[in-house]
């Protein structure tokens, strides 16, 4: 009798990114969803690049949406450490929990990160991968950058993506200023042309702890 073929592996990356669900949430709340489409796999790879390939890191994902970055982070972790996803939208958080059983999903504002880490006894994070629509929130950006810097270990890293077409506009310049106020080292990666629209990743290191 032929050996039954193994069940196919669960889909990861863009296949779990549910563009239909994303568009629906954009139409419901364009300000917070901030994008018509989930990010691409190449952008997810760039944003999750600092997730360590060894050890038991604490990795926080902010604004995971339908999970475009979640699969890439989970693949890099391979079951190690702690992966906490913080999503404001309860419908998107529910989708994410169903697509990634075992993922620690908090329905919360990113600004609550210190309390979320403390509740779990996690201390500070090693990496924060942010998919937040940061540039769209001028009032909280300064506070958010300080909160995230304070939530990271001294060796910790934050990544935040932005769209190349809006890179020189005032909100994007403000984002870089806010990150530079909270981190001693902020670098901008190359344009990811395969993303729609093309995007880049800012990497912030050396958090300035108060
Ligand atoms: C531009 S989408 C990015 C989704 C996904 N990371 C991607 O790249 O496809 C922004 C996401 O951030 C979430 N979000 C917006 N403001 C937030 C906040 N203050 N705290 C947590 N999540 C937030 C939105 O609900 C949405 O899922």
Short mmCIF file of C-alpha atoms and ligand atoms in Angstrom, two decimals, residues 22 32-35 37-39 43 61-69 86-89 92 108-111 130-133 137 161 163, ligand 1:
data_model
loop_
_atom_site.label_atom_id
_atom_site.label_comp_id
_atom_site.label_asym_id
_atom_site.label_seq_id
_atom_site.Cartn_x
_atom_site.Cartn_y
_atom_site.Cartn_z
CA UNK A 22 -7.29 43.95 4.88
CA UNK A 32 -5.57 53.21 11.58
CA UNK A 33 -5.34 50.55 8.85
CA UNK A 34 -3.49 53.03 6.64
CA UNK A 35 -2.90 50.69 3.69
CA UNK A 37 -2.89 45.93 0.81
CA UNK A 38 -0.85 43.85 3.24
CA UNK A 39 2.94 44.09 2.92
CA UNK A 43 9.32 43.70 2.80
CA UNK A 61 5.32 42.83 16.47
CA UNK A 62 3.28 46.04 16.44
CA UNK A 63 0.30 46.44 14.09
CA UNK A 64 0.49 42.92 12.60
CA UNK A 65 -2.75 43.38 10.63
CA UNK A 66 -3.47 40.17 8.72
CA UNK A 67 0.00 38.79 9.46
CA UNK A 68 2.22 39.83 6.57
CA UNK A 69 5.23 40.09 8.91
CA UNK A 86 0.03 43.82 19.50
CA UNK A 87 -2.94 44.72 17.31
CA UNK A 88 -5.49 47.48 17.99
CA UNK A 89 -8.20 46.08 15.70
CA UNK A 92 -7.70 41.57 12.64
CA UNK A 108 -4.15 46.67 22.59
CA UNK A 109 -2.60 50.00 21.62
CA UNK A 110 1.15 49.87 20.94
CA UNK A 111 1.57 52.54 23.62
CA UNK A 130 6.59 47.76 13.70
CA UNK A 131 3.94 47.77 10.99
CA UNK A 132 2.26 50.78 12.61
CA UNK A 133 0.97 53.64 10.43
CA UNK A 137 -0.17 59.89 14.00
CA UNK A 161 8.63 50.52 7.40
CA UNK A 163 6.55 54.04 1.69
C1 LIG B 1 -0.32 49.54 7.61
S1 LIG B 1 -1.13 48.21 8.51
C2 LIG B 1 0.25 47.07 8.56
C3 LIG B 1 -0.20 45.63 8.69
C4 LIG B 1 0.92 44.60 8.47
N1 LIG B 1 2.01 44.75 9.42
C5 LIG B 1 1.46 44.71 7.07
O1 LIG B 1 2.57 45.25 6.92
O2 LIG B 1 0.78 44.26 6.14
C6 LIG B 1 -1.19 48.93 10.14
C7 LIG B 1 -1.72 48.00 11.24
O3 LIG B 1 -1.50 48.63 12.51
C8 LIG B 1 -2.67 48.50 13.33
N2 LIG B 1 -2.63 49.63 14.26
C9 LIG B 1 -2.87 50.94 14.00
N3 LIG B 1 -2.67 51.69 15.08
C10 LIG B 1 -2.27 50.83 16.07
C11 LIG B 1 -1.90 51.01 17.44
N4 LIG B 1 -1.89 52.22 18.00
N5 LIG B 1 -1.54 49.92 18.16
C12 LIG B 1 -1.55 48.66 17.59
N6 LIG B 1 -1.90 48.43 16.30
C13 LIG B 1 -2.25 49.50 15.56
C14 LIG B 1 -3.82 48.55 12.32
O4 LIG B 1 -5.01 48.00 12.84
C15 LIG B 1 -3.23 47.72 11.16
O5 LIG B 1 -3.45 46.36 11.36
#
